Coordinates of C-alpha atoms (C1' of nucleotides) in Angstrom, one line a residue:
Chain A
X1 CA -11.4 -27.1 -33.5
X2 CA -8.3 -27.3 -31.1
X3 CA -6.6 -23.9 -32.4
X4 CA -10.0 -21.9 -31.8
X5 CA -10.0 -22.8 -28.2
X6 CA -6.0 -22.0 -28.1
X7 CA -6.9 -19.0 -29.2
X8 CA -9.5 -18.1 -27.0
X9 CA -7.6 -19.2 -23.8
X10 CA -4.8 -16.6 -24.7
X11 CA -7.5 -13.9 -25.7
X12 CA -9.4 -14.8 -22.3
X13 CA -5.5 -14.6 -20.3
X14 CA -4.7 -11.4 -22.4
X15 CA -8.3 -9.8 -21.0
X16 CA -7.1 -10.8 -16.9
X17 CA -3.7 -9.5 -17.9
X18 CA -4.4 -6.1 -18.7
X19 CA -7.1 -5.8 -16.2
X20 CA -5.4 -6.9 -12.9
X21 CA -1.9 -8.0 -14.0
X22 CA 0.5 -11.0 -14.2
X23 CA -1.0 -12.7 -11.3
X24 CA -4.8 -12.4 -12.6
X25 CA -3.9 -15.1 -15.1
X26 CA -4.8 -18.0 -13.6
X27 CA -6.1 -21.2 -15.1
X28 CA -9.3 -21.8 -13.1
X29 CA -10.1 -18.3 -13.7
X30 CA -10.0 -18.7 -17.3
X31 CA -11.8 -22.2 -17.4
X32 CA -14.2 -20.6 -15.3
X33 CA -15.2 -17.7 -17.9
X34 CA -15.2 -20.1 -20.5
X35 CA -17.5 -22.7 -19.2
X36 CA -14.8 -25.3 -18.7
X37 CA -12.9 -26.5 -15.5
X38 CA -9.9 -25.4 -14.2
X39 CA -7.9 -28.5 -15.3
X40 CA -9.6 -28.7 -19.1
X41 CA -6.7 -26.0 -19.8
X42 CA -3.9 -28.6 -19.7
X43 CA -5.2 -30.1 -22.5
X44 CA -4.2 -27.2 -24.3
X45 CA -1.1 -25.8 -21.9
X46 CA 1.0 -28.3 -20.2
X47 CA 1.5 -25.4 -17.5
X48 CA 0.9 -22.0 -16.3
X49 CA 4.3 -21.2 -17.4
X50 CA 3.7 -22.1 -20.8
X51 CA 0.7 -19.9 -21.0
X52 CA 2.7 -17.0 -19.9
X53 CA 5.5 -17.5 -22.1
X54 CA 3.5 -17.9 -25.5
X55 CA 1.3 -14.3 -23.9
X56 CA 5.0 -12.8 -23.7
X57 CA 5.7 -13.9 -27.2
X58 CA 2.6 -12.6 -28.3
X59 CA 3.1 -9.2 -26.8
X60 CA 7.0 -9.1 -27.3
X61 CA 6.0 -9.7 -31.0
X62 CA 3.1 -6.9 -30.8
X63 CA 5.7 -4.7 -29.3
X64 CA 8.0 -4.8 -32.0
X65 CA 5.3 -5.1 -34.9
X66 CA 4.4 -1.4 -33.6
X67 CA 8.1 0.2 -33.0
X68 CA 9.2 -1.1 -36.4
X69 CA 6.2 0.2 -38.4
X70 CA 6.7 3.4 -36.6
X71 CA 10.6 3.6 -37.4
X72 CA 9.8 2.3 -41.2
X73 CA 7.4 5.7 -41.4
X74 CA 10.5 7.6 -41.2
X75 CA 12.6 7.8 -44.6
X76 CA 15.9 5.7 -43.9
X77 CA 18.8 8.6 -44.5
X78 CA 16.7 10.7 -41.3
X79 CA 18.3 8.6 -39.0
X80 CA 17.8 10.9 -36.1
X81 CA 13.7 10.6 -36.9
X82 CA 13.9 7.1 -36.9
X83 CA 15.6 7.0 -33.9
X84 CA 13.0 9.2 -32.1
X85 CA 9.8 7.4 -34.2
X86 CA 11.6 4.0 -32.3
X87 CA 11.8 5.6 -28.7
X88 CA 8.8 7.2 -28.9
X89 CA 6.7 4.0 -30.0
X90 CA 7.8 2.0 -27.1
X91 CA 7.1 4.7 -24.5
X92 CA 3.9 4.8 -26.0
X93 CA 3.1 1.4 -26.6
X94 CA 4.4 0.6 -23.1
X95 CA 1.9 3.2 -21.5
X96 CA -0.8 1.5 -23.8
X97 CA 0.1 -1.9 -22.4
X98 CA 1.7 -1.4 -18.6
X99 CA 0.4 -5.1 -17.8
X100 CA 2.7 -6.5 -21.1
X101 CA 5.5 -4.4 -20.2
X102 CA 5.7 -5.6 -16.7
X103 CA 5.2 -9.3 -18.3
X104 CA 8.2 -8.8 -20.7
X105 CA 10.5 -6.7 -18.6
X106 CA 9.6 -7.2 -15.2
X107 CA 8.6 -10.0 -12.6
X108 CA 6.3 -12.1 -14.8
X109 CA 4.8 -14.1 -12.1
X110 CA 5.3 -16.3 -9.3
X111 CA 8.7 -18.6 -9.8
X112 CA 8.6 -18.1 -13.3
X113 CA 11.8 -18.4 -15.4
X114 CA 11.7 -18.7 -19.4
X115 CA 13.5 -21.1 -21.0
X116 CA 17.3 -20.2 -20.5
X117 CA 18.8 -23.7 -23.0
X118 CA 16.8 -22.6 -25.5
X119 CA 17.0 -19.9 -28.6
X120 CA 16.3 -16.3 -28.1
X121 CA 12.6 -15.6 -29.0
X122 CA 12.0 -13.9 -32.7
X123 CA 10.7 -10.8 -31.1
X124 CA 14.1 -10.1 -28.4
X125 CA 16.1 -10.8 -31.7
X126 CA 14.2 -8.0 -33.6
X127 CA 14.4 -5.8 -30.8
X128 CA 18.6 -6.3 -30.5
X129 CA 18.7 -6.0 -34.6
X130 CA 16.5 -3.3 -35.0
X131 CA 18.7 -1.0 -32.3
X132 CA 22.1 -2.3 -33.6
X133 CA 20.7 -1.3 -36.9
X134 CA 19.7 2.2 -35.9
X135 CA 23.3 2.2 -34.0
X136 CA 25.0 1.0 -37.1
X137 CA 23.3 4.3 -38.8
X138 CA 24.1 6.7 -36.6
X139 CA 28.0 5.2 -35.9
X140 CA 29.8 7.4 -38.6
X141 CA 28.8 10.6 -36.8
X142 CA 28.7 8.9 -33.3
X143 CA 31.8 7.8 -33.7
X144 CA 33.7 10.6 -32.9
X145 CA 32.1 11.2 -30.0
X146 CA 31.9 7.8 -28.3
X147 CA 35.3 6.8 -29.2
X148 CA 35.7 5.7 -25.2
X149 CA 33.7 3.0 -26.0
X150 CA 35.9 -0.4 -25.6
X151 CA 33.9 -4.0 -26.1
X152 CA 34.3 -7.0 -27.4
X153 CA 32.6 -9.7 -28.9
X154 CA 32.7 -12.1 -26.9
X155 CA 31.1 -10.2 -23.8
X156 CA 27.7 -10.5 -25.5
X157 CA 25.1 -13.1 -24.5
X158 CA 25.9 -16.2 -27.0
X159 CA 22.7 -16.3 -28.7
X160 CA 22.0 -13.1 -29.6
X161 CA 25.5 -11.9 -30.2
X162 CA 25.7 -14.8 -32.9
X163 CA 22.5 -13.3 -34.6
X164 CA 23.8 -9.7 -34.2
X165 CA 27.2 -10.4 -36.1
X166 CA 25.6 -12.5 -38.7
X167 CA 23.3 -9.3 -39.6
X168 CA 26.6 -7.0 -39.2
X169 CA 29.5 -9.0 -39.9
X170 CA 31.5 -5.4 -40.5
X171 CA 30.5 -3.5 -37.5
X172 CA 32.7 -2.7 -34.5
X173 CA 31.4 -4.3 -30.8
X174 CA 31.1 -0.5 -29.9
X175 CA 28.3 0.2 -31.9
X176 CA 26.6 -3.0 -30.4
X177 CA 27.6 -1.5 -27.0
X178 CA 26.3 1.8 -28.1
X179 CA 23.0 -0.1 -29.3
X180 CA 22.9 -1.9 -26.0
X181 CA 23.0 1.8 -24.1
X182 CA 20.6 3.5 -26.5
X183 CA 18.2 0.6 -25.1
X184 CA 19.0 1.1 -21.6
X185 CA 18.5 4.9 -21.8
X186 CA 14.9 4.2 -23.6
X187 CA 14.0 2.1 -21.1
X188 CA 15.1 3.5 -18.2
X189 CA 12.6 6.5 -18.0
X190 CA 9.8 3.8 -19.3
X191 CA 10.3 1.7 -16.5
X192 CA 10.2 4.6 -13.9
X193 CA 6.6 5.9 -15.8
X194 CA 5.0 3.1 -16.1
X195 CA 5.9 1.5 -12.4
X196 CA 4.6 5.3 -11.2
X197 CA 7.7 6.0 -9.8
X198 CA 7.7 9.4 -12.0
X199 CA 4.6 10.8 -10.2
X200 CA 0.9 10.9 -11.2
X201 CA 0.6 13.9 -13.5
X202 CA 0.8 12.7 -17.3
X203 CA 1.6 15.3 -19.6
X204 CA 5.2 15.7 -17.6
X205 CA 6.9 12.2 -18.6
X206 CA 6.2 13.3 -22.0
X207 CA 8.3 15.9 -22.1
X208 CA 10.9 14.6 -20.1
X209 CA 11.5 11.5 -22.5
X210 CA 11.3 13.6 -25.4
X211 CA 14.3 15.7 -23.7
X212 CA 16.1 12.6 -23.5
X213 CA 15.5 11.4 -26.8
X214 CA 16.9 14.7 -28.0
X215 CA 19.9 14.4 -25.4
X216 CA 20.4 10.8 -26.8
X217 CA 20.8 12.2 -30.3
X218 CA 23.1 15.5 -29.4
X219 CA 25.3 12.3 -28.0
X220 CA 25.5 10.7 -31.3
X221 CA 26.2 13.6 -32.7
X222 CA 23.4 14.4 -34.8
X223 CA 20.8 17.2 -35.8
X224 CA 18.1 17.6 -34.0
X225 CA 16.2 20.8 -35.7
X226 CA 13.6 19.1 -37.2
X227 CA 12.4 16.8 -35.0
X228 CA 9.0 17.8 -33.9
X229 CA 7.3 18.8 -30.5
X230 CA 6.5 15.8 -28.4
X231 CA 2.6 16.9 -28.3
X232 CA 2.7 14.9 -31.7
X233 CA 2.7 10.9 -31.1
X234 CA 4.8 10.6 -34.5
X235 CA 8.0 12.5 -33.7
X236 CA 9.9 12.9 -36.7
X237 CA 9.2 14.9 -40.0
Chain B
X1 CA 9.4 -8.3 23.9
X2 CA 7.1 -7.0 21.1
X3 CA 10.0 -5.5 18.8
X4 CA 11.6 -8.3 19.5
X5 CA 9.3 -10.6 17.7
X6 CA 8.8 -7.8 14.9
X7 CA 12.3 -7.9 14.3
X8 CA 12.2 -11.5 13.7
X9 CA 9.2 -11.6 11.5
X10 CA 10.9 -8.7 9.3
X11 CA 14.2 -10.5 9.2
X12 CA 13.0 -14.2 8.3
X13 CA 10.8 -12.0 5.9
X14 CA 14.1 -10.4 4.3
X15 CA 15.9 -14.0 4.0
X16 CA 12.7 -15.2 2.4
X17 CA 12.8 -12.7 0.0
X18 CA 16.4 -12.9 -1.3
X19 CA 16.1 -16.4 -1.8
X20 CA 12.8 -16.9 -3.2
X21 CA 11.8 -13.3 -4.2
X22 CA 8.5 -11.1 -3.6
X23 CA 6.6 -14.2 -3.9
X24 CA 8.5 -16.7 -1.7
X25 CA 7.5 -14.0 1.6
X26 CA 4.6 -16.0 2.8
X27 CA 2.7 -15.5 6.4
X28 CA 2.6 -19.3 7.0
X29 CA 6.1 -19.9 5.8
X30 CA 7.5 -17.4 8.1
X31 CA 5.3 -18.4 11.2
X32 CA 5.9 -22.0 10.2
X33 CA 10.1 -21.0 10.8
X34 CA 9.3 -19.6 13.9
X35 CA 7.0 -22.2 15.0
X36 CA 4.4 -20.3 15.0
X37 CA 1.2 -20.2 13.6
X38 CA 0.1 -18.3 10.0
X39 CA -2.2 -16.1 11.7
X40 CA 0.2 -15.4 14.6
X41 CA 1.8 -13.1 12.4
X42 CA -1.2 -10.8 12.2
X43 CA -0.8 -9.6 15.8
X44 CA 2.3 -7.7 14.0
X45 CA 1.5 -6.9 11.1
X46 CA -2.1 -6.2 9.9
X47 CA -1.7 -7.9 7.0
X48 CA 0.6 -9.3 4.3
X49 CA 0.9 -5.8 2.6
X50 CA 2.1 -3.8 5.9
X51 CA 4.5 -6.4 6.1
X52 CA 6.0 -6.0 2.2
X53 CA 5.6 -2.0 3.0
X54 CA 8.1 -2.0 6.0
X55 CA 10.3 -4.5 3.9
X56 CA 10.0 -2.0 0.9
X57 CA 10.8 1.0 3.5
X58 CA 13.8 -1.0 5.0
X59 CA 15.5 -2.0 1.8
X60 CA 14.9 1.4 0.5
X61 CA 16.6 2.7 3.4
X62 CA 19.9 0.1 3.2
X63 CA 19.7 1.3 -0.4
X64 CA 20.1 4.9 0.7
X65 CA 22.4 4.8 3.1
X66 CA 24.9 2.8 0.8
X67 CA 24.2 5.4 -2.2
X68 CA 25.2 8.5 -0.2
X69 CA 27.7 7.0 2.0
X70 CA 29.5 6.2 -1.6
X71 CA 28.8 9.9 -2.9
X72 CA 30.3 11.1 0.8
X73 CA 33.4 9.6 0.6
X74 CA 34.0 11.9 -2.6
X75 CA 35.0 15.6 -1.8
X76 CA 32.2 17.6 -2.5
X77 CA 33.9 19.9 -5.5
X78 CA 34.1 16.7 -7.2
X79 CA 31.3 16.6 -9.1
X80 CA 31.9 14.7 -11.5
X81 CA 33.3 11.9 -9.1
X82 CA 30.3 12.0 -6.7
X83 CA 27.9 11.4 -9.9
X84 CA 30.1 8.5 -10.9
X85 CA 30.1 7.3 -7.0
X86 CA 26.2 7.2 -6.6
X87 CA 25.8 5.4 -10.2
X88 CA 28.3 2.8 -9.2
X89 CA 26.5 2.4 -5.9
X90 CA 23.0 2.2 -7.3
X91 CA 24.5 -0.8 -9.9
X92 CA 26.4 -2.4 -7.1
X93 CA 23.8 -2.7 -4.3
X94 CA 21.1 -3.5 -7.1
X95 CA 23.6 -6.5 -8.3
X96 CA 24.2 -7.6 -4.4
X97 CA 20.7 -7.1 -3.4
X98 CA 18.2 -8.2 -6.7
X99 CA 15.4 -9.0 -5.2
X100 CA 15.5 -6.0 -3.1
X101 CA 15.4 -4.0 -6.5
X102 CA 12.8 -6.2 -7.7
X103 CA 10.9 -5.1 -4.7
X104 CA 11.6 -1.4 -4.9
X105 CA 11.3 -0.8 -8.6
X106 CA 8.9 -3.6 -10.0
X107 CA 5.8 -5.7 -9.3
X108 CA 6.5 -6.1 -5.5
X109 CA 3.5 -8.8 -5.4
X110 CA 0.2 -9.7 -6.5
X111 CA -1.9 -6.8 -6.1
X112 CA 0.0 -4.9 -3.7
X113 CA -0.6 -1.1 -3.8
X114 CA 1.3 1.7 -1.8
X115 CA -0.2 3.7 -0.2
X116 CA -1.2 6.6 -2.3
X117 CA -2.5 9.1 -0.4
X118 CA 0.2 9.0 2.4
X119 CA 3.4 10.7 2.3
X120 CA 6.2 9.6 0.0
X121 CA 8.8 7.2 2.4
X122 CA 11.7 9.1 3.7
X123 CA 14.0 7.1 1.3
X124 CA 12.1 8.3 -1.6
X125 CA 12.9 11.8 -0.5
X126 CA 16.4 10.8 -0.3
X127 CA 16.8 9.6 -3.0
X128 CA 15.2 12.6 -4.9
X129 CA 16.8 15.1 -3.4
X130 CA 20.0 13.1 -3.6
X131 CA 19.9 13.1 -7.1
X132 CA 18.8 17.0 -7.1
X133 CA 21.8 18.4 -5.4
X134 CA 23.8 16.7 -7.8
X135 CA 22.2 17.8 -10.4
X136 CA 22.3 21.6 -9.1
X137 CA 25.8 20.7 -8.6
X138 CA 26.6 20.3 -12.3
X139 CA 24.0 22.9 -13.3
X140 CA 26.3 25.9 -13.6
X141 CA 28.2 23.6 -16.4
X142 CA 25.1 21.6 -17.8
X143 CA 23.3 24.8 -18.7
X144 CA 25.0 25.5 -21.7
X145 CA 24.1 21.7 -23.3
X146 CA 20.7 21.1 -21.8
X147 CA 19.3 24.5 -22.1
X148 CA 16.9 23.1 -24.7
X149 CA 14.6 21.2 -21.4
X150 CA 11.8 23.0 -21.1
X151 CA 9.9 22.3 -17.6
X152 CA 7.9 24.0 -14.7
X153 CA 7.3 23.0 -11.4
X154 CA 3.6 22.3 -11.7
X155 CA 4.5 19.5 -13.6
X156 CA 5.9 16.9 -10.5
X157 CA 4.0 15.0 -8.1
X158 CA 2.7 17.4 -5.4
X159 CA 4.3 15.3 -2.7
X160 CA 8.3 15.3 -3.7
X161 CA 7.8 18.4 -5.7
X162 CA 7.4 20.4 -2.4
X163 CA 10.0 18.5 -0.7
X164 CA 12.5 19.5 -3.3
X165 CA 11.2 23.0 -3.6
X166 CA 11.5 23.8 0.2
X167 CA 15.5 22.5 0.3
X168 CA 16.1 24.4 -3.4
X169 CA 14.1 27.5 -3.8
X170 CA 16.6 28.7 -6.0
X171 CA 16.6 25.8 -8.5
X172 CA 15.6 26.1 -12.2
X173 CA 12.7 23.3 -13.1
X174 CA 14.9 22.2 -15.5
X175 CA 17.7 21.1 -13.3
X176 CA 15.2 19.2 -11.4
X177 CA 14.3 17.2 -14.7
X178 CA 17.9 16.5 -15.4
X179 CA 17.7 15.0 -12.0
X180 CA 15.0 13.0 -13.1
X181 CA 16.8 11.9 -16.7
X182 CA 20.0 11.0 -14.4
X183 CA 17.5 8.6 -12.6
X184 CA 16.2 6.9 -15.6
X185 CA 19.5 6.4 -17.3
X186 CA 20.8 5.3 -14.6
X187 CA 18.2 3.1 -14.0
X188 CA 17.8 1.4 -17.3
X189 CA 20.5 -0.1 -17.5
X190 CA 20.5 -1.7 -14.3
X191 CA 17.1 -2.4 -14.4
X192 CA 18.3 -4.8 -17.8
X193 CA 21.0 -6.2 -16.2
X194 CA 19.0 -7.4 -12.8
X195 CA 16.0 -8.9 -14.8
X196 CA 18.4 -10.7 -17.3
X197 CA 17.6 -8.9 -20.4
X198 CA 21.7 -8.4 -21.3
X199 CA 22.5 -11.8 -21.3
X200 CA 24.8 -14.2 -19.2
X201 CA 28.4 -12.4 -19.0
X202 CA 29.8 -11.3 -16.0
X203 CA 32.2 -8.5 -17.2
X204 CA 30.3 -6.9 -19.9
X205 CA 27.5 -4.8 -17.9
X206 CA 30.0 -3.2 -15.7
X207 CA 31.9 -2.3 -18.9
X208 CA 28.9 -0.8 -20.5
X209 CA 27.4 0.7 -17.0
X210 CA 30.8 2.6 -17.0
X211 CA 30.7 3.8 -20.8
X212 CA 26.8 5.4 -19.8
X213 CA 28.4 7.6 -16.9
X214 CA 31.1 9.0 -18.8
X215 CA 28.6 9.8 -21.1
X216 CA 26.1 11.4 -18.9
X217 CA 29.0 13.1 -17.5
X218 CA 30.1 14.7 -21.3
X219 CA 26.5 15.3 -21.8
X220 CA 27.0 17.5 -18.4
X221 CA 29.7 18.9 -19.6
X222 CA 31.6 17.5 -16.8
X223 CA 35.3 16.8 -17.1
X224 CA 36.2 12.7 -17.2
X225 CA 39.8 12.4 -17.0
X226 CA 40.3 11.4 -13.3
X227 CA 37.7 9.1 -13.1
X228 CA 38.8 5.5 -12.8
X229 CA 38.0 2.5 -14.9
X230 CA 35.2 0.1 -13.8
X231 CA 37.8 -2.6 -12.6
X232 CA 37.8 -0.6 -8.8
X233 CA 34.1 -0.5 -7.3
X234 CA 34.6 3.0 -6.0
X235 CA 35.2 4.9 -9.4
X236 CA 36.1 8.3 -8.3
X237 CA 39.5 9.5 -7.4
Chain C
dT1 C1' -5.9 -9.2 45.8
dT2 C1' -9.6 -9.5 42.7
dC3 C1' -11.5 -8.2 38.6
dT4 C1' -11.2 -6.9 34.0
dA5 C1' -9.1 -5.4 29.8
dA6 C1' -5.5 -5.9 26.5
dC7 C1' -2.6 -9.0 24.2
dT8 C1' -0.6 -13.4 22.4
dC9 C1' -1.7 -17.3 19.8
dA10 C1' -3.6 -22.0 18.1
dG11 C1' -6.6 -24.2 15.3
dA12 C1' -10.3 -25.0 12.2
dA13 C1' -12.4 -22.6 8.6
dC14 C1' -13.1 -20.2 3.8
dG15 C1' -12.0 -19.4 -1.0
dG16 C1' -8.4 -18.7 -4.3
dC17 C1' -4.5 -20.9 -6.4
dG18 C1' -1.6 -24.5 -10.0
dT19 C1' -1.5 -29.6 -10.9
dT20 C1' -2.5 -34.2 -10.6
dC21 C1' -5.2 -38.1 -11.1
dA22 C1' -9.0 -41.5 -12.1
dG23 C1' -12.8 -41.6 -15.0
dA24 C1' -15.9 -40.5 -18.6
dC25 C1' -17.5 -39.3 -23.0
dT26 C1' -16.1 -37.6 -28.0
dT27 C1' -14.0 -38.1 -31.5
dT28 C1' -10.9 -40.3 -35.3
dG29 C1' -8.5 -43.8 -37.6
dT30 C1' -8.1 -48.6 -39.4
Chain D
dA1 C1' -16.3 -52.6 -34.9
dC2 C1' -13.0 -51.8 -32.3
dA3 C1' -9.3 -49.6 -30.4
dA4 C1' -6.7 -45.2 -29.8
dA5 C1' -6.0 -40.6 -28.8
dG6 C1' -8.0 -36.7 -27.4
dT7 C1' -11.3 -33.7 -24.4
dC8 C1' -13.3 -32.7 -20.2
dT9 C1' -15.1 -32.9 -15.1
dG10 C1' -14.5 -33.7 -10.2
dA11 C1' -12.1 -34.7 -6.7
dA12 C1' -8.3 -34.4 -4.5
dC13 C1' -3.0 -32.7 -2.5
dG14 C1' -1.0 -29.2 -0.2
dC15 C1' 0.0 -24.0 -1.1
dC16 C1' -1.4 -19.2 0.0
dG17 C1' -4.0 -14.5 2.8
dT18 C1' -7.7 -14.0 5.9
dT19 C1' -11.1 -14.5 9.8
dC20 C1' -13.2 -15.6 13.6
dT21 C1' -13.4 -18.5 18.0
dG22 C1' -11.5 -19.2 21.6
dA23 C1' -8.0 -20.6 24.8
dG24 C1' -4.0 -18.9 27.7
dT25 C1' -1.6 -14.9 29.6
dT26 C1' -0.4 -10.6 31.2
dA27 C1' -0.8 -5.8 33.1
dG28 C1' -3.4 -2.3 35.2
dA29 C1' -7.1 -0.6 38.6
dA30 C1' -10.6 -1.1 42.1

DNA sequence: TTCTAACTCAGAACGGCGTTCAGACTTTGT
DNA sequence: ACAAAGTCTGAACGCCGTTCTGAGTTAGAA
């Protein structure tokens, strides 16, 4: 069965990725492990970049599955809790799948470039929409402190901007900018931690990241009293 | 002259890096361009990783030269201006040297690992100390809003922690944590922009980043009235 | 000056990689 | 029964880092 062989290729590629990083994903090595010739893979993927692209899609999707499920475990009216749950889920997934994080957000591999003309991947849309939803929910209160943001719809990448505008037709552009800044704020500490720039201790970055999330909530004018300490993974009551 | 040949190797390596990314730095290609055999490079660098390491040091140093000089162009009592100058300088350097940014903060190259046991590179110390100095200057006012941070000296990576403690013996650990969070906040949006996750428009990320810096100042309890609009590169009056 | 040690380079070689191609083999549809 | 499509092998090309052998040169000591 063709689908099964394709799945096996992807599974072995994922294993090599998590064990040795993006550069360890080699068609010859995959074929070797499957008892096939390296060139046989070309019956299933046009090129190595095509395999990498599907890996990125799969991994990005798994990240968003986990993040959205963590967010949805918190009641919709607990905006602060949903934001913290989202942020903690992103970090925990990234620490559990550092190579996946590198593949999505870092240099995927030598000379790889995503299909620029094509539509934005589904997972990227979900990430953008999820963050925008959080920002939109927080916007009524955040407006007071974040009013200095000036932004326009036209500033955004066309594909994602259309998707966001379709889902949130009445949202002020400043709220979308807020979503991107929330993204950046979560991404910064996680990237530094994943790439080993925050030192070697394990407990410390968790405290640091939790403090950052609390400060983010404060920026949005949200209450923080009922948010749990980072000792527990799920960070909202 | 040995030093001159070494410098030429580094120069060509830097050129290949900026043109084709970290994977374009190949010993054979460098030798080809110098009219030498590929193996001749081994008289000057023990291995390719050694060359990459010196490139990282050089590039990191150039980043900190630029950032420190931008910071020092602002009077020491203008703390907000110095923070914004630092942040804007980091972003402008990163956009001018995207491949350098990837080399320092991303996956440098296949299977590369920095000498873990050795002392922290000089440039990393300067980055850490510079940010800590800014955080220390802002701490008297930031204390009021950032008091929820709990942190301990022992949490940090030994090498850098010793250096920081040596320069700022009386600084509360929470201020060091604040410095790391400032770093993460700047790094997040810059990394997303350098790696192309913020869309293709050019004007937008600048506004976004400037808004983030303003919000950072607000988090620190600093005045923001006299900070210029991002249209001008140097962002403090 | 002569001898020796160190340094610098070329070139072949090994194993790894992505990719292409010709050919053999199997499966499927008619 | 025959043709078309798909699947796989193995060789080949050019790229890479790295190692090794062996020339050629340089510099210092006897």
